[in-house]
JSON list of C-alpha atoms in Angstrom, two decimals:
[
{"chain": "A", "resi": 1, "resn": "GLY", "atom": "CA", "xyz": [42.00, -20.26, 5.06]},
{"chain": "A", "resi": 2, "resn": "GLU", "atom": "CA", "xyz": [43.70, -20.86, 1.88]},
{"chain": "A", "resi": 3, "resn": "ASP", "atom": "CA", "xyz": [44.33, -23.76, -0.17]},
{"chain": "A", "resi": 4, "resn": "VAL", "atom": "CA", "xyz": [46.82, -24.71, -2.04]},
{"chain": "A", "resi": 5, "resn": "GLU", "atom": "CA", "xyz": [48.11, -27.67, -3.72]},
{"chain": "A", "resi": 6, "resn": "GLN", "atom": "CA", "xyz": [50.81, -29.02, -5.75]},
{"chain": "A", "resi": 7, "resn": "SER", "atom": "CA", "xyz": [51.27, -32.24, -7.65]},
{"chain": "A", "resi": 8, "resn": "LEU", "atom": "CA", "xyz": [52.90, -34.91, -5.40]},
{"chain": "A", "resi": 9, "resn": "PHE", "atom": "CA", "xyz": [56.05, -36.03, -7.19]},
{"chain": "A", "resi": 10, "resn": "LEU", "atom": "CA", "xyz": [57.92, -35.46, -10.82]},
{"chain": "A", "resi": 11, "resn": "SER", "atom": "CA", "xyz": [60.63, -37.30, -12.39]},
{"chain": "A", "resi": 12, "resn": "VAL", "atom": "CA", "xyz": [62.31, -35.89, -14.67]},
{"chain": "A", "resi": 13, "resn": "ARG", "atom": "CA", "xyz": [66.28, -36.06, -16.29]},
{"chain": "A", "resi": 14, "resn": "GLU", "atom": "CA", "xyz": [69.71, -34.65, -16.10]},
{"chain": "A", "resi": 15, "resn": "GLY", "atom": "CA", "xyz": [69.16, -31.55, -17.94]},
{"chain": "A", "resi": 16, "resn": "ASP", "atom": "CA", "xyz": [65.50, -31.65, -18.92]},
{"chain": "A", "resi": 17, "resn": "SER", "atom": "CA", "xyz": [63.50, -28.89, -17.39]},
{"chain": "A", "resi": 18, "resn": "SER", "atom": "CA", "xyz": [61.38, -29.21, -14.91]},
{"chain": "A", "resi": 19, "resn": "VAL", "atom": "CA", "xyz": [57.81, -27.96, -14.14]},
{"chain": "A", "resi": 20, "resn": "ILE", "atom": "CA", "xyz": [55.93, -28.05, -10.85]},
{"chain": "A", "resi": 21, "resn": "ASN", "atom": "CA", "xyz": [52.73, -26.74, -10.25]},
{"chain": "A", "resi": 22, "resn": "CYS", "atom": "CA", "xyz": [50.74, -25.03, -7.81]},
{"chain": "A", "resi": 23, "resn": "THR", "atom": "CA", "xyz": [47.13, -23.92, -7.95]},
{"chain": "A", "resi": 24, "resn": "TYR", "atom": "CA", "xyz": [45.93, -21.48, -4.91]},
{"chain": "A", "resi": 25, "resn": "THR", "atom": "CA", "xyz": [42.18, -20.91, -3.69]},
{"chain": "A", "resi": 26, "resn": "ASP", "atom": "CA", "xyz": [42.89, -16.87, -1.89]},
{"chain": "A", "resi": 27, "resn": "SER", "atom": "CA", "xyz": [44.03, -15.24, -4.42]},
{"chain": "A", "resi": 28, "resn": "SER", "atom": "CA", "xyz": [45.19, -11.64, -2.14]},
{"chain": "A", "resi": 29, "resn": "SER", "atom": "CA", "xyz": [48.18, -12.33, -1.92]},
{"chain": "A", "resi": 30, "resn": "THR", "atom": "CA", "xyz": [50.65, -10.27, -2.01]},
{"chain": "A", "resi": 31, "resn": "TYR", "atom": "CA", "xyz": [53.73, -12.36, -2.69]},
{"chain": "A", "resi": 32, "resn": "LEU", "atom": "CA", "xyz": [53.22, -15.79, -3.90]},
{"chain": "A", "resi": 33, "resn": "TYR", "atom": "CA", "xyz": [57.06, -17.32, -3.03]},
{"chain": "A", "resi": 34, "resn": "TRP", "atom": "CA", "xyz": [59.15, -20.73, -4.01]},
{"chain": "A", "resi": 35, "resn": "TYR", "atom": "CA", "xyz": [60.78, -22.58, -0.95]},
{"chain": "A", "resi": 36, "resn": "LYS", "atom": "CA", "xyz": [63.55, -25.84, -1.72]},
{"chain": "A", "resi": 37, "resn": "GLN", "atom": "CA", "xyz": [63.76, -28.51, 0.89]},
{"chain": "A", "resi": 38, "resn": "GLU", "atom": "CA", "xyz": [66.66, -30.80, 1.09]},
{"chain": "A", "resi": 39, "resn": "PRO", "atom": "CA", "xyz": [66.74, -33.84, 2.80]},
{"chain": "A", "resi": 40, "resn": "GLY", "atom": "CA", "xyz": [67.31, -33.21, 6.47]},
{"chain": "A", "resi": 41, "resn": "ALA", "atom": "CA", "xyz": [67.46, -29.89, 5.95]},
{"chain": "A", "resi": 42, "resn": "GLY", "atom": "CA", "xyz": [65.34, -26.62, 6.13]},
{"chain": "A", "resi": 43, "resn": "LEU", "atom": "CA", "xyz": [63.87, -24.50, 4.02]},
{"chain": "A", "resi": 44, "resn": "GLN", "atom": "CA", "xyz": [65.63, -22.67, 0.98]},
{"chain": "A", "resi": 45, "resn": "LEU", "atom": "CA", "xyz": [63.88, -19.01, 0.03]},
{"chain": "A", "resi": 46, "resn": "LEU", "atom": "CA", "xyz": [64.06, -20.25, -4.06]},
{"chain": "A", "resi": 47, "resn": "THR", "atom": "CA", "xyz": [62.53, -17.16, -5.29]},
{"chain": "A", "resi": 48, "resn": "TYR", "atom": "CA", "xyz": [58.84, -15.26, -4.66]},
{"chain": "A", "resi": 49, "resn": "ILE", "atom": "CA", "xyz": [57.12, -13.30, -7.60]},
{"chain": "A", "resi": 50, "resn": "PHE", "atom": "CA", "xyz": [54.96, -9.83, -6.68]},
{"chain": "A", "resi": 51, "resn": "SER", "atom": "CA", "xyz": [51.28, -11.02, -7.23]},
{"chain": "A", "resi": 52, "resn": "ASN", "atom": "CA", "xyz": [51.31, -8.12, -9.91]},
{"chain": "A", "resi": 53, "resn": "MET", "atom": "CA", "xyz": [54.34, -9.47, -12.18]},
{"chain": "A", "resi": 54, "resn": "ASP", "atom": "CA", "xyz": [53.14, -12.03, -15.10]},
{"chain": "A", "resi": 55, "resn": "MET", "atom": "CA", "xyz": [56.94, -13.91, -15.17]},
{"chain": "A", "resi": 56, "resn": "LYS", "atom": "CA", "xyz": [60.04, -13.75, -12.76]},
{"chain": "A", "resi": 57, "resn": "GLN", "atom": "CA", "xyz": [63.50, -15.22, -14.27]},
{"chain": "A", "resi": 58, "resn": "ASP", "atom": "CA", "xyz": [66.20, -15.76, -12.43]},
{"chain": "A", "resi": 59, "resn": "GLN", "atom": "CA", "xyz": [68.95, -18.37, -13.65]},
{"chain": "A", "resi": 60, "resn": "ARG", "atom": "CA", "xyz": [67.65, -21.24, -14.46]},
{"chain": "A", "resi": 61, "resn": "LEU", "atom": "CA", "xyz": [64.53, -20.43, -12.47]},
{"chain": "A", "resi": 62, "resn": "THR", "atom": "CA", "xyz": [61.25, -19.12, -14.52]},
{"chain": "A", "resi": 63, "resn": "VAL", "atom": "CA", "xyz": [58.46, -18.45, -12.74]},
{"chain": "A", "resi": 64, "resn": "LEU", "atom": "CA", "xyz": [54.78, -17.75, -14.07]},
{"chain": "A", "resi": 65, "resn": "LEU", "atom": "CA", "xyz": [52.22, -16.53, -12.50]},
{"chain": "A", "resi": 66, "resn": "ASN", "atom": "CA", "xyz": [48.96, -16.78, -13.52]},
{"chain": "A", "resi": 67, "resn": "LYS", "atom": "CA", "xyz": [46.75, -14.83, -11.71]},
{"chain": "A", "resi": 68, "resn": "LYS", "atom": "CA", "xyz": [43.17, -15.31, -13.38]},
{"chain": "A", "resi": 69, "resn": "ASP", "atom": "CA", "xyz": [43.43, -19.11, -12.82]},
{"chain": "A", "resi": 70, "resn": "LYS", "atom": "CA", "xyz": [44.84, -19.28, -9.93]},
{"chain": "A", "resi": 71, "resn": "HIS", "atom": "CA", "xyz": [48.20, -21.06, -11.64]},
{"chain": "A", "resi": 72, "resn": "LEU", "atom": "CA", "xyz": [51.84, -20.66, -9.79]},
{"chain": "A", "resi": 73, "resn": "SER", "atom": "CA", "xyz": [54.22, -22.76, -11.54]},
{"chain": "A", "resi": 74, "resn": "LEU", "atom": "CA", "xyz": [58.44, -22.90, -11.21]},
{"chain": "A", "resi": 75, "resn": "ARG", "atom": "CA", "xyz": [60.13, -24.11, -14.36]},
{"chain": "A", "resi": 76, "resn": "ILE", "atom": "CA", "xyz": [63.92, -24.76, -13.74]},
{"chain": "A", "resi": 77, "resn": "ALA", "atom": "CA", "xyz": [65.64, -25.44, -16.77]},
{"chain": "A", "resi": 78, "resn": "ASP", "atom": "CA", "xyz": [68.85, -27.56, -17.32]},
{"chain": "A", "resi": 79, "resn": "THR", "atom": "CA", "xyz": [67.92, -29.78, -14.02]},
{"chain": "A", "resi": 80, "resn": "GLN", "atom": "CA", "xyz": [70.56, -30.98, -12.55]},
{"chain": "A", "resi": 81, "resn": "THR", "atom": "CA", "xyz": [70.79, -33.87, -10.11]},
{"chain": "A", "resi": 82, "resn": "GLY", "atom": "CA", "xyz": [71.53, -31.34, -6.43]},
{"chain": "A", "resi": 83, "resn": "ASP", "atom": "CA", "xyz": [67.59, -29.52, -7.95]},
{"chain": "A", "resi": 84, "resn": "SER", "atom": "CA", "xyz": [66.75, -32.50, -6.66]},
{"chain": "A", "resi": 85, "resn": "ALA", "atom": "CA", "xyz": [64.58, -32.04, -3.21]},
{"chain": "A", "resi": 86, "resn": "ILE", "atom": "CA", "xyz": [61.22, -30.40, -2.58]},
{"chain": "A", "resi": 87, "resn": "TYR", "atom": "CA", "xyz": [59.45, -28.10, -3.73]},
{"chain": "A", "resi": 88, "resn": "PHE", "atom": "CA", "xyz": [56.68, -25.76, -2.00]},
{"chain": "A", "resi": 89, "resn": "CYS", "atom": "CA", "xyz": [54.88, -23.32, -3.62]},
{"chain": "A", "resi": 90, "resn": "ALA", "atom": "CA", "xyz": [53.01, -20.57, -0.63]},
{"chain": "A", "resi": 91, "resn": "GLY", "atom": "CA", "xyz": [51.23, -17.63, -0.80]},
{"chain": "A", "resi": 92, "resn": "ASN", "atom": "CA", "xyz": [49.76, -14.67, 1.94]},
{"chain": "A", "resi": 93, "resn": "THR", "atom": "CA", "xyz": [46.88, -13.39, 3.05]},
{"chain": "A", "resi": 94, "resn": "GLY", "atom": "CA", "xyz": [48.12, -11.08, 4.99]},
{"chain": "A", "resi": 95, "resn": "ASN", "atom": "CA", "xyz": [50.48, -12.45, 8.27]},
{"chain": "A", "resi": 96, "resn": "GLN", "atom": "CA", "xyz": [48.38, -16.24, 6.87]},
{"chain": "A", "resi": 97, "resn": "PHE", "atom": "CA", "xyz": [51.03, -18.20, 5.02]},
{"chain": "A", "resi": 98, "resn": "TYR", "atom": "CA", "xyz": [49.55, -20.97, 3.53]},
{"chain": "A", "resi": 99, "resn": "PHE", "atom": "CA", "xyz": [52.22, -23.65, 1.87]},
{"chain": "A", "resi": 100, "resn": "GLY", "atom": "CA", "xyz": [51.46, -26.75, -0.71]},
{"chain": "A", "resi": 101, "resn": "THR", "atom": "CA", "xyz": [52.10, -29.87, 0.34]},
{"chain": "A", "resi": 102, "resn": "GLY", "atom": "CA", "xyz": [55.49, -29.55, -1.07]},
{"chain": "A", "resi": 103, "resn": "THR", "atom": "CA", "xyz": [56.66, -31.86, -4.78]},
{"chain": "A", "resi": 104, "resn": "SER", "atom": "CA", "xyz": [59.24, -34.17, -4.15]},
{"chain": "A", "resi": 105, "resn": "LEU", "atom": "CA", "xyz": [61.43, -33.60, -7.69]},
{"chain": "A", "resi": 106, "resn": "THR", "atom": "CA", "xyz": [64.26, -36.80, -8.66]},
{"chain": "A", "resi": 107, "resn": "VAL", "atom": "CA", "xyz": [66.71, -35.85, -10.71]},
{"chain": "A", "resi": 108, "resn": "ILE", "atom": "CA", "xyz": [67.27, -39.74, -13.07]},
{"chain": "A", "resi": 109, "resn": "PRO", "atom": "CA", "xyz": [70.54, -39.44, -14.00]},
{"chain": "B", "resi": 1, "resn": "GLY", "atom": "CA", "xyz": [70.02, -10.45, 1.22]},
{"chain": "B", "resi": 2, "resn": "ALA", "atom": "CA", "xyz": [67.91, -11.39, 4.08]},
{"chain": "B", "resi": 3, "resn": "VAL", "atom": "CA", "xyz": [69.22, -13.96, 6.76]},
{"chain": "B", "resi": 4, "resn": "VAL", "atom": "CA", "xyz": [67.12, -15.97, 9.11]},
{"chain": "B", "resi": 5, "resn": "SER", "atom": "CA", "xyz": [69.19, -17.64, 11.49]},
{"chain": "B", "resi": 6, "resn": "GLN", "atom": "CA", "xyz": [67.90, -20.37, 13.86]},
{"chain": "B", "resi": 7, "resn": "HIS", "atom": "CA", "xyz": [69.26, -22.51, 16.60]},
{"chain": "B", "resi": 8, "resn": "PRO", "atom": "CA", "xyz": [69.80, -24.94, 16.95]},
{"chain": "B", "resi": 9, "resn": "SER", "atom": "CA", "xyz": [69.67, -26.81, 14.11]},
{"chain": "B", "resi": 10, "resn": "TRP", "atom": "CA", "xyz": [69.46, -30.10, 16.61]},
{"chain": "B", "resi": 11, "resn": "VAL", "atom": "CA", "xyz": [68.71, -31.11, 19.84]},
{"chain": "B", "resi": 12, "resn": "ILE", "atom": "CA", "xyz": [68.25, -34.16, 21.46]},
{"chain": "B", "resi": 13, "resn": "CYS", "atom": "CA", "xyz": [66.84, -34.26, 25.11]},
{"chain": "B", "resi": 14, "resn": "LYS", "atom": "CA", "xyz": [64.95, -36.01, 27.70]},
{"chain": "B", "resi": 15, "resn": "SER", "atom": "CA", "xyz": [61.43, -35.85, 28.17]},
{"chain": "B", "resi": 16, "resn": "GLY", "atom": "CA", "xyz": [59.70, -34.18, 30.33]},
{"chain": "B", "resi": 17, "resn": "THR", "atom": "CA", "xyz": [63.10, -31.20, 29.61]},
{"chain": "B", "resi": 18, "resn": "SER", "atom": "CA", "xyz": [62.33, -27.56, 28.52]},
{"chain": "B", "resi": 19, "resn": "VAL", "atom": "CA", "xyz": [63.79, -26.88, 25.30]},
{"chain": "B", "resi": 20, "resn": "LYS", "atom": "CA", "xyz": [64.76, -23.42, 23.63]},
{"chain": "B", "resi": 21, "resn": "ILE", "atom": "CA", "xyz": [65.36, -22.66, 19.59]},
{"chain": "B", "resi": 22, "resn": "GLU", "atom": "CA", "xyz": [65.85, -19.23, 18.76]},
{"chain": "B", "resi": 23, "resn": "CYS", "atom": "CA", "xyz": [65.72, -17.75, 15.20]},
{"chain": "B", "resi": 24, "resn": "ARG", "atom": "CA", "xyz": [67.48, -14.28, 14.56]},
{"chain": "B", "resi": 25, "resn": "SER", "atom": "CA", "xyz": [66.64, -12.10, 11.89]},
{"chain": "B", "resi": 26, "resn": "LEU", "atom": "CA", "xyz": [70.70, -11.10, 10.91]},
{"chain": "B", "resi": 27, "resn": "ASP", "atom": "CA", "xyz": [70.48, -8.10, 8.80]},
{"chain": "B", "resi": 28, "resn": "PHE", "atom": "CA", "xyz": [67.15, -7.24, 8.91]},
{"chain": "B", "resi": 29, "resn": "GLN", "atom": "CA", "xyz": [64.34, -6.07, 12.05]},
{"chain": "B", "resi": 30, "resn": "ALA", "atom": "CA", "xyz": [60.94, -7.94, 11.71]},
{"chain": "B", "resi": 31, "resn": "THR", "atom": "CA", "xyz": [58.59, -7.05, 13.72]},
{"chain": "B", "resi": 32, "resn": "THR", "atom": "CA", "xyz": [56.85, -10.05, 13.15]},
{"chain": "B", "resi": 33, "resn": "MET", "atom": "CA", "xyz": [58.52, -13.59, 13.22]},
{"chain": "B", "resi": 34, "resn": "PHE", "atom": "CA", "xyz": [56.23, -17.15, 12.52]},
{"chain": "B", "resi": 35, "resn": "TRP", "atom": "CA", "xyz": [57.03, -20.39, 13.80]},
{"chain": "B", "resi": 36, "resn": "TYR", "atom": "CA", "xyz": [55.43, -23.93, 12.31]},
{"chain": "B", "resi": 37, "resn": "ARG", "atom": "CA", "xyz": [55.88, -27.38, 12.50]},
{"chain": "B", "resi": 38, "resn": "GLN", "atom": "CA", "xyz": [56.41, -29.89, 9.83]},
{"chain": "B", "resi": 39, "resn": "PHE", "atom": "CA", "xyz": [55.75, -33.08, 10.76]},
{"chain": "B", "resi": 40, "resn": "PRO", "atom": "CA", "xyz": [56.75, -36.19, 8.08]},
{"chain": "B", "resi": 41, "resn": "LYS", "atom": "CA", "xyz": [55.90, -35.94, 4.57]},
{"chain": "B", "resi": 42, "resn": "GLN", "atom": "CA", "xyz": [53.45, -33.29, 5.14]},
{"chain": "B", "resi": 43, "resn": "SER", "atom": "CA", "xyz": [53.53, -29.41, 4.71]},
{"chain": "B", "resi": 44, "resn": "LEU", "atom": "CA", "xyz": [54.47, -26.96, 7.43]},
{"chain": "B", "resi": 45, "resn": "MET", "atom": "CA", "xyz": [51.94, -25.96, 10.11]},
{"chain": "B", "resi": 46, "resn": "LEU", "atom": "CA", "xyz": [51.72, -22.63, 11.78]},
{"chain": "B", "resi": 47, "resn": "MET", "atom": "CA", "xyz": [52.05, -22.26, 15.00]},
{"chain": "B", "resi": 48, "resn": "ALA", "atom": "CA", "xyz": [51.81, -18.91, 16.30]},
{"chain": "B", "resi": 49, "resn": "THR", "atom": "CA", "xyz": [53.04, -16.06, 15.18]},
{"chain": "B", "resi": 50, "resn": "SER", "atom": "CA", "xyz": [55.60, -13.63, 17.10]},
{"chain": "B", "resi": 51, "resn": "ASN", "atom": "CA", "xyz": [55.71, -9.91, 18.12]},
{"chain": "B", "resi": 52, "resn": "GLU", "atom": "CA", "xyz": [57.83, -7.60, 18.98]},
{"chain": "B", "resi": 53, "resn": "GLY", "atom": "CA", "xyz": [57.09, -6.36, 21.99]},
{"chain": "B", "resi": 54, "resn": "SER", "atom": "CA", "xyz": [53.86, -8.26, 22.55]},
{"chain": "B", "resi": 55, "resn": "LYS", "atom": "CA", "xyz": [52.33, -11.91, 23.09]},
{"chain": "B", "resi": 56, "resn": "ALA", "atom": "CA", "xyz": [52.39, -14.35, 20.51]},
{"chain": "B", "resi": 57, "resn": "THR", "atom": "CA", "xyz": [49.37, -15.65, 18.43]},
{"chain": "B", "resi": 58, "resn": "TYR", "atom": "CA", "xyz": [48.75, -19.26, 17.80]},
{"chain": "B", "resi": 59, "resn": "GLU", "atom": "CA", "xyz": [47.20, -20.66, 16.05]},
{"chain": "B", "resi": 60, "resn": "GLN", "atom": "CA", "xyz": [43.67, -23.26, 17.13]},
{"chain": "B", "resi": 61, "resn": "GLY", "atom": "CA", "xyz": [44.74, -26.58, 18.41]},
{"chain": "B", "resi": 62, "resn": "VAL", "atom": "CA", "xyz": [48.36, -25.28, 19.67]},
{"chain": "B", "resi": 63, "resn": "GLU", "atom": "CA", "xyz": [48.90, -25.33, 23.10]},
{"chain": "B", "resi": 64, "resn": "LYS", "atom": "CA", "xyz": [50.95, -21.71, 24.84]},
{"chain": "B", "resi": 65, "resn": "ASP", "atom": "CA", "xyz": [51.30, -22.87, 27.58]},
{"chain": "B", "resi": 66, "resn": "LYS", "atom": "CA", "xyz": [53.38, -25.73, 26.19]},
{"chain": "B", "resi": 67, "resn": "PHE", "atom": "CA", "xyz": [54.76, -24.03, 23.36]},
{"chain": "B", "resi": 68, "resn": "LEU", "atom": "CA", "xyz": [56.34, -21.00, 24.52]},
{"chain": "B", "resi": 69, "resn": "ILE", "atom": "CA", "xyz": [56.70, -17.57, 22.64]},
{"chain": "B", "resi": 70, "resn": "ASN", "atom": "CA", "xyz": [59.16, -14.55, 22.75]},
{"chain": "B", "resi": 71, "resn": "HIS", "atom": "CA", "xyz": [59.74, -12.04, 20.77]},
{"chain": "B", "resi": 72, "resn": "ALA", "atom": "CA", "xyz": [61.65, -9.52, 23.12]},
{"chain": "B", "resi": 73, "resn": "SER", "atom": "CA", "xyz": [63.85, -7.67, 19.73]},
{"chain": "B", "resi": 74, "resn": "LEU", "atom": "CA", "xyz": [62.74, -6.47, 16.71]},
{"chain": "B", "resi": 75, "resn": "THR", "atom": "CA", "xyz": [66.31, -9.73, 15.08]},
{"chain": "B", "resi": 76, "resn": "LEU", "atom": "CA", "xyz": [65.27, -12.48, 17.86]},
{"chain": "B", "resi": 77, "resn": "SER", "atom": "CA", "xyz": [62.23, -14.66, 18.45]},
{"chain": "B", "resi": 78, "resn": "THR", "atom": "CA", "xyz": [62.90, -17.62, 21.08]},
{"chain": "B", "resi": 79, "resn": "LEU", "atom": "CA", "xyz": [60.52, -20.90, 20.93]},
{"chain": "B", "resi": 80, "resn": "THR", "atom": "CA", "xyz": [60.38, -22.50, 23.58]},
{"chain": "B", "resi": 81, "resn": "VAL", "atom": "CA", "xyz": [58.97, -26.34, 23.97]},
{"chain": "B", "resi": 82, "resn": "THR", "atom": "CA", "xyz": [58.33, -26.99, 27.61]},
{"chain": "B", "resi": 83, "resn": "SER", "atom": "CA", "xyz": [58.21, -30.45, 29.88]},
{"chain": "B", "resi": 84, "resn": "ALA", "atom": "CA", "xyz": [58.88, -31.68, 26.04]},
{"chain": "B", "resi": 85, "resn": "HIS", "atom": "CA", "xyz": [58.27, -34.96, 25.15]},
{"chain": "B", "resi": 86, "resn": "PRO", "atom": "CA", "xyz": [57.98, -37.29, 23.09]},
{"chain": "B", "resi": 87, "resn": "GLU", "atom": "CA", "xyz": [54.81, -36.83, 20.83]},
{"chain": "B", "resi": 88, "resn": "ASP", "atom": "CA", "xyz": [56.50, -33.11, 20.74]},
{"chain": "B", "resi": 89, "resn": "SER", "atom": "CA", "xyz": [60.12, -34.58, 18.34]},
{"chain": "B", "resi": 90, "resn": "SER", "atom": "CA", "xyz": [59.70, -32.97, 14.91]},
{"chain": "B", "resi": 91, "resn": "PHE", "atom": "CA", "xyz": [61.02, -30.35, 12.46]},
{"chain": "B", "resi": 92, "resn": "TYR", "atom": "CA", "xyz": [60.10, -26.16, 13.73]},
{"chain": "B", "resi": 93, "resn": "ILE", "atom": "CA", "xyz": [60.88, -23.84, 11.45]},
{"chain": "B", "resi": 94, "resn": "CYS", "atom": "CA", "xyz": [60.79, -19.85, 12.00]},
{"chain": "B", "resi": 95, "resn": "SER", "atom": "CA", "xyz": [60.22, -17.24, 9.12]},
{"chain": "B", "resi": 96, "resn": "ALA", "atom": "CA", "xyz": [60.58, -13.51, 9.26]},
{"chain": "B", "resi": 97, "resn": "GLN", "atom": "CA", "xyz": [58.96, -10.41, 7.51]},
{"chain": "B", "resi": 98, "resn": "GLY", "atom": "CA", "xyz": [61.21, -7.93, 5.60]},
{"chain": "B", "resi": 99, "resn": "GLY", "atom": "CA", "xyz": [59.82, -4.84, 5.67]},
{"chain": "B", "resi": 100, "resn": "VAL", "atom": "CA", "xyz": [57.38, -5.85, 2.59]},
{"chain": "B", "resi": 101, "resn": "GLY", "atom": "CA", "xyz": [56.38, -8.49, 3.65]},
{"chain": "B", "resi": 102, "resn": "GLU", "atom": "CA", "xyz": [58.34, -10.94, 2.18]},
{"chain": "B", "resi": 103, "resn": "LEU", "atom": "CA", "xyz": [59.53, -13.71, 3.97]},
{"chain": "B", "resi": 104, "resn": "PHE", "atom": "CA", "xyz": [62.45, -15.38, 5.37]},
{"chain": "B", "resi": 105, "resn": "PHE", "atom": "CA", "xyz": [63.39, -19.19, 6.86]},
{"chain": "B", "resi": 106, "resn": "GLY", "atom": "CA", "xyz": [65.44, -20.15, 9.35]},
{"chain": "B", "resi": 107, "resn": "GLU", "atom": "CA", "xyz": [66.83, -23.24, 8.15]},
{"chain": "B", "resi": 108, "resn": "GLY", "atom": "CA", "xyz": [64.68, -25.68, 10.90]},
{"chain": "B", "resi": 109, "resn": "SER", "atom": "CA", "xyz": [65.78, -27.17, 14.09]},
{"chain": "B", "resi": 110, "resn": "ARG", "atom": "CA", "xyz": [64.77, -30.77, 14.72]},
{"chain": "B", "resi": 111, "resn": "LEU", "atom": "CA", "xyz": [63.55, -31.33, 17.79]},
{"chain": "B", "resi": 112, "resn": "THR", "atom": "CA", "xyz": [64.06, -35.59, 19.41]},
{"chain": "B", "resi": 113, "resn": "VAL", "atom": "CA", "xyz": [63.28, -36.48, 22.67]},
{"chain": "B", "resi": 114, "resn": "LEU", "atom": "CA", "xyz": [63.62, -39.44, 23.85]}
]
């Protein structure tokens, strides 16, 4: 199966930008996703990028995809305390979805 | 955008009872839905792929008689945890696949078995 790796922890100060990185092994994913999970809550789809795109911007979120290096990143501009959560990247090959272990983002006031 | 609703959000049951969790796609039809389980501080584990009108496909190590999946319509899949035991306590999450392959998740159901 696919391996999807993320750093486990990230801390940033409120107002700074956060960059969460993800690497994957299988380049056949049609879409790559970023999900947010707040404590005690389910997954929230933040954004997704089609595999033939390099970048997608959605308000404070910017997704960068480097297919050559199999690297996906999520940049959160002007990070707020409400952004503290676990962020999962995911990809799919056919109907099989693979998730990273999640990056726990802590925003320091 | 597409919304997937999962019910119930929280359920507490006694050991030995069965619990049914529903997953509905609210504004789109999903021929394929997925069920995941999340262990504490771990990523999601795919349990099974639910296909409308046919039997679910279970991942290796997942007991199909323990976790019954029914996908009777294009908007509803159910997961029944039969004869639940404390070790079945977990966070169960469903997802539904949209028309171009994108994936939408329910908010999850937290099961506690006493």
